[in-house]
Coordinates of C-alpha atoms in Angstrom, one line a residue:
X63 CA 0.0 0.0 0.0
X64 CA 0.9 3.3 -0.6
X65 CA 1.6 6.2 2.4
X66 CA -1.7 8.1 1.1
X67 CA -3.9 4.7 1.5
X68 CA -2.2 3.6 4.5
X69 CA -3.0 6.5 5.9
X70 CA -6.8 6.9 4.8
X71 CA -7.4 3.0 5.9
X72 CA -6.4 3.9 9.5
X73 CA -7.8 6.8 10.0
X74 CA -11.0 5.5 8.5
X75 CA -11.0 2.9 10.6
X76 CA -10.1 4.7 13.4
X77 CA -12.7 7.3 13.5
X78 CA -15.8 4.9 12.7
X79 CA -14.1 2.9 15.8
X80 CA -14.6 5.9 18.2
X81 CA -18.5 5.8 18.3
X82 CA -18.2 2.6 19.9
X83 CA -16.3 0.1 22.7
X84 CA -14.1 -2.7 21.3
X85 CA -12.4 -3.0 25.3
X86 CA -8.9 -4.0 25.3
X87 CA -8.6 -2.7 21.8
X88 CA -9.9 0.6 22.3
X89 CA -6.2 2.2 22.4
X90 CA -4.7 0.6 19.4
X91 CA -7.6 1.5 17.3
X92 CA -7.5 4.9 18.6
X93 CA -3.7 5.2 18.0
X94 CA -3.3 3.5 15.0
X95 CA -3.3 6.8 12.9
X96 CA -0.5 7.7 14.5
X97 CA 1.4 4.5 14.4
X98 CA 0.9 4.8 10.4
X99 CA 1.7 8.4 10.5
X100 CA 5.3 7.6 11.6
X101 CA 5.5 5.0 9.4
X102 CA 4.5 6.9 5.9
X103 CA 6.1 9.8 7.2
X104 CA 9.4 10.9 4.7
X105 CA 11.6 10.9 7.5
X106 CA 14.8 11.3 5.6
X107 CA 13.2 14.4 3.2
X108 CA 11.7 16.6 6.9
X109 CA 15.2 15.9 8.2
X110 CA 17.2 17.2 5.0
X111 CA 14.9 20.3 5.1
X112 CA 14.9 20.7 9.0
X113 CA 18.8 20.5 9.0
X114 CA 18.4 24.0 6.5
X115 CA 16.2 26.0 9.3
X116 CA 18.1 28.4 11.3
X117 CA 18.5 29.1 14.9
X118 CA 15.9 31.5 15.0
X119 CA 13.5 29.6 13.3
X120 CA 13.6 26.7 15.6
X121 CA 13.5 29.1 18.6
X122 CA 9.9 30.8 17.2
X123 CA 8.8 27.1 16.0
X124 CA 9.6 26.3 20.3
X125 CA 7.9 29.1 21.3
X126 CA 5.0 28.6 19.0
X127 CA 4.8 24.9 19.7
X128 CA 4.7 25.8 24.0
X129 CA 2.2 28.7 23.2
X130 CA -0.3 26.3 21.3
X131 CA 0.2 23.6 23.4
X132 CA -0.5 25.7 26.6
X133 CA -2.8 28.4 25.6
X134 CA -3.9 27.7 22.0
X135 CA -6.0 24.8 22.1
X136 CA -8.1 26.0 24.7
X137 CA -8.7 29.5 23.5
X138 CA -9.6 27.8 19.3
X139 CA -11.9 24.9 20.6
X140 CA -15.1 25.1 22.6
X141 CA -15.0 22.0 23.3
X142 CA -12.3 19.5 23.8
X143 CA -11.2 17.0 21.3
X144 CA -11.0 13.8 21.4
X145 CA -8.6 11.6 23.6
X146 CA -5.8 9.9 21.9
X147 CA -6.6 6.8 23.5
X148 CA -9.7 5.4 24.0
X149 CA -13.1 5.8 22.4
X150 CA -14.9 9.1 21.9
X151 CA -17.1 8.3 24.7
X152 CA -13.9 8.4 27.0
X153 CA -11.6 11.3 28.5
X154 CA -12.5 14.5 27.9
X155 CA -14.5 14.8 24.9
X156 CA -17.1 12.3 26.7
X157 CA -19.6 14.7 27.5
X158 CA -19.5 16.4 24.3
X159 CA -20.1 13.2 22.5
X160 CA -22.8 12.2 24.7
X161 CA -24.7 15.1 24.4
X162 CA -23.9 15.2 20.6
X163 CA -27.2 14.7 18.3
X164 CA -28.1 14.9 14.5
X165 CA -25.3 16.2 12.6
X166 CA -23.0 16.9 15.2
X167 CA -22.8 13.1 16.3
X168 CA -22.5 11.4 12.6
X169 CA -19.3 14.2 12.1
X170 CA -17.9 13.7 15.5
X171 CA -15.4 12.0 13.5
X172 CA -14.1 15.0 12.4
X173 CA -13.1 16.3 15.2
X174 CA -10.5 13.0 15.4
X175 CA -9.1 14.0 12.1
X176 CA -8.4 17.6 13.8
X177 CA -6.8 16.1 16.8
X178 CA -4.6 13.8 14.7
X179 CA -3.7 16.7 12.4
X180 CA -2.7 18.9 15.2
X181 CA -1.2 16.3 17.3
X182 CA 1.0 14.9 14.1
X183 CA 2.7 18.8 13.6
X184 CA 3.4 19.3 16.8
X185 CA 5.3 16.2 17.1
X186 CA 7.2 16.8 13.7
X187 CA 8.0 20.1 15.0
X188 CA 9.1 19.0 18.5
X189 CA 11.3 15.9 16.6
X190 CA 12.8 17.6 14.3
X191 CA 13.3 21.2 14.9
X192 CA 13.4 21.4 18.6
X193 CA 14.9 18.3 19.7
X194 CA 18.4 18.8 19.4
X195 CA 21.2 17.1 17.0
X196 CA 23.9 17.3 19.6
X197 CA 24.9 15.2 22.9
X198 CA 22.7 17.0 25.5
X199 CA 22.6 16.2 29.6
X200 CA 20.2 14.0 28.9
X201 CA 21.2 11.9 25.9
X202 CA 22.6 9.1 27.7
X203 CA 18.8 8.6 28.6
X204 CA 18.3 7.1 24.9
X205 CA 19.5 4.0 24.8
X206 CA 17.9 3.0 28.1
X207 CA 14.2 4.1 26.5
X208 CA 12.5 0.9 27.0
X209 CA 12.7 0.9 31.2
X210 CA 11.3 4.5 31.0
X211 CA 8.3 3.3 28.4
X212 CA 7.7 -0.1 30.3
X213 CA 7.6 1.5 33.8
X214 CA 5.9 4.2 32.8
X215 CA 3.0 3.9 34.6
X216 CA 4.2 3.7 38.1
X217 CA 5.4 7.3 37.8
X218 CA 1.5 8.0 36.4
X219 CA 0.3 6.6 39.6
X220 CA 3.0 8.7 41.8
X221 CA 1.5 11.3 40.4
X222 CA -1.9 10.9 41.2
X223 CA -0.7 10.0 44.6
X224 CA 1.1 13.1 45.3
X225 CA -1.8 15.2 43.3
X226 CA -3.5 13.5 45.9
X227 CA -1.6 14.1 48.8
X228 CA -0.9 17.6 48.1
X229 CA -4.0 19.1 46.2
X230 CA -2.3 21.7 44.0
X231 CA -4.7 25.2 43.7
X232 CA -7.3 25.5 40.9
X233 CA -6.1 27.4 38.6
X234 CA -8.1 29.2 35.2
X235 CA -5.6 31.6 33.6
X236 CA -3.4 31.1 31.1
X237 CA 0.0 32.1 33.0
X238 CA -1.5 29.3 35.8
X239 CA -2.0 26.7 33.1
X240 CA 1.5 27.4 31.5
X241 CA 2.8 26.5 35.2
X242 CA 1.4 23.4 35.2
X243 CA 2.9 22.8 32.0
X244 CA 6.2 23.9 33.1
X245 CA 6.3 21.6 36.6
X246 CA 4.3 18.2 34.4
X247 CA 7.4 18.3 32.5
X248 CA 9.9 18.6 34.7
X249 CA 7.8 15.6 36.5
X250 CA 8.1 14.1 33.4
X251 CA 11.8 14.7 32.7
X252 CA 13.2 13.4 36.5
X253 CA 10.8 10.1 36.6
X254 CA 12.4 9.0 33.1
X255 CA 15.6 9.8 34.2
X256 CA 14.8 7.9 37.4
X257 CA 13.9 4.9 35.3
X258 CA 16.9 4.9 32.7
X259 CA 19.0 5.2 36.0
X260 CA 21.7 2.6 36.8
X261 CA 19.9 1.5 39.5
X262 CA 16.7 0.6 38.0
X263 CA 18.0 -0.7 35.2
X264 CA 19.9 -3.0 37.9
X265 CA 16.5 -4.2 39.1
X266 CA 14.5 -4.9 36.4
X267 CA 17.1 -5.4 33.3
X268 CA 17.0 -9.3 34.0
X269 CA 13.0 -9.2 32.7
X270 CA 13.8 -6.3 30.0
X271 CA 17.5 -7.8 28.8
X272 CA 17.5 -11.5 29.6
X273 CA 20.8 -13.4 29.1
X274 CA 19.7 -16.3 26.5
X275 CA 23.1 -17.6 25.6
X276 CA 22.6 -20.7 27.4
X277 CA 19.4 -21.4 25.8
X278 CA 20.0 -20.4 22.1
X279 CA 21.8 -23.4 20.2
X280 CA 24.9 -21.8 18.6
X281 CA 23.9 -23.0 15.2
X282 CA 20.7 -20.5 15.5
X283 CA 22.9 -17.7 16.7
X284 CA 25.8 -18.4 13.9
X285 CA 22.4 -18.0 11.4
X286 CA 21.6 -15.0 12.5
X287 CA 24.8 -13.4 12.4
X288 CA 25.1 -14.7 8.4
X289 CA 21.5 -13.4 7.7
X290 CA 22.6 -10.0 9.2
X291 CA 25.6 -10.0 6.9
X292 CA 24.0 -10.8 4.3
X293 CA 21.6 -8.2 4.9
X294 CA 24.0 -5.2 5.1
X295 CA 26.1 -6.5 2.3
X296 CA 22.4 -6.3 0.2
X297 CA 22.3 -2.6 1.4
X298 CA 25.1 -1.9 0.4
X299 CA 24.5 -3.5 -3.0
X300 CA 21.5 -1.2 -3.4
X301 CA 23.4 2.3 -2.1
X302 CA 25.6 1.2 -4.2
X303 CA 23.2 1.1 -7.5

């Protein structure tokens, strides 16, 4: 299949899978845009043309991004969107799709399409202008990804433990909202660090990297060293060409 019909068959079938429940499946169905998104995406042509954009460019893309991300959404849309996960009839659009009727139920689907528009250039401009192409303090968190996605969830419910603990003021304005932002990503920033840490990776790498040397025959692992080579050497064959 082509990018373009990749892209239409899973967003189709993402939107008509929002007026209803499929349980366990709700969140794939509702991320699967995205999935395909990063997958049709020309990664190789955005970086090319991102490497071109100046300093200054990047700087008002950040301050764009923060200012949309913080302010912007809520001043454009009465109503919230849809959740990225789940079914329309979940998070915060749930009251808005309940009380939809006539025409504004059968095109709820739209607003999906907007939230995966919006959602998709942020991200693109967050990956490749903001993020940086240089070792930063916090580089060294990369290769140690998968502890920070697999645990992730224990730092979710330290969250609501501490939101609970410590309820934080109510707060309306756009300055106070910007705040919380500000002090969510920090949150964010030290639990993955915490997680990619030495000693976590201590505890948990034996489930997350398991030693399998003594289990693997050495005939399966001398294949799939020669299938790698062979691999690369096809690469090269095609760069090559």
């Amino acid at each position: 299949l082509t990018p373009l019909a990749s892209m239409t068959i899973s967003l189709t079938v993402s939107c008509v899978a929002g007026y209803t429940s499929f349980g366990y499946i709700d969140n794939f169905l509702a991320l699967l845009p995205y999935l395909v998104a990063g997958h049709a995406l020309p990664s190789t042509k955005v970086l090319g043309w991102a490497d071109k954009t100046s300093c200054t460019a990047r700087l008002l893309v950040a301050a764009a991004g923060l200012l949309w991300i913080s302010v912007g959404q809520e001043m454009t849309f009465l109503e919230p969107l849809p959740d990225g996960y789940g079914s329309y009839a979940t998070g915060r659009s749930r009251l808005a799709f309940e009380n939809a009727a006539g025409i504004h139920f059968y095109l709820f689907w739209t607003r999906k399409v907007a939230k995966l528009v919006l959602d998709i250039a942020v991200l693109i401009a967050v990956l490749f202008l903001i993020t940086p192409r240089r070792e930063t303090a916090v580089s060294w968190i990369g290769r140690y990804s998968l502890f920070p996605y697999l645990l992730h969830p224990v730092g979710l419910i330290w969250r609501e433990r501490l939101v609970a603990r410590f309820p934080p003021p109510v707060v309306t304005s756009a300055l106070g909202h910007s705040l919380v932002y500000a002090v969510l990503a920090l949150y964010a920033l030290a639990v993955t660090a915490l997680f990619a840490s030495a000693p976590c990776r201590w505890l948990f790498g034996w489930c997350f990297n398991p030693q399998i040397n003594f289990v693997v025959p050495s005939w399966f692992k001398e294949a799939l060293a020669l299938q790698e080579l062979e691999t690369k050497a096809a690469d090269r064959r095609e760069q090559a060409v």
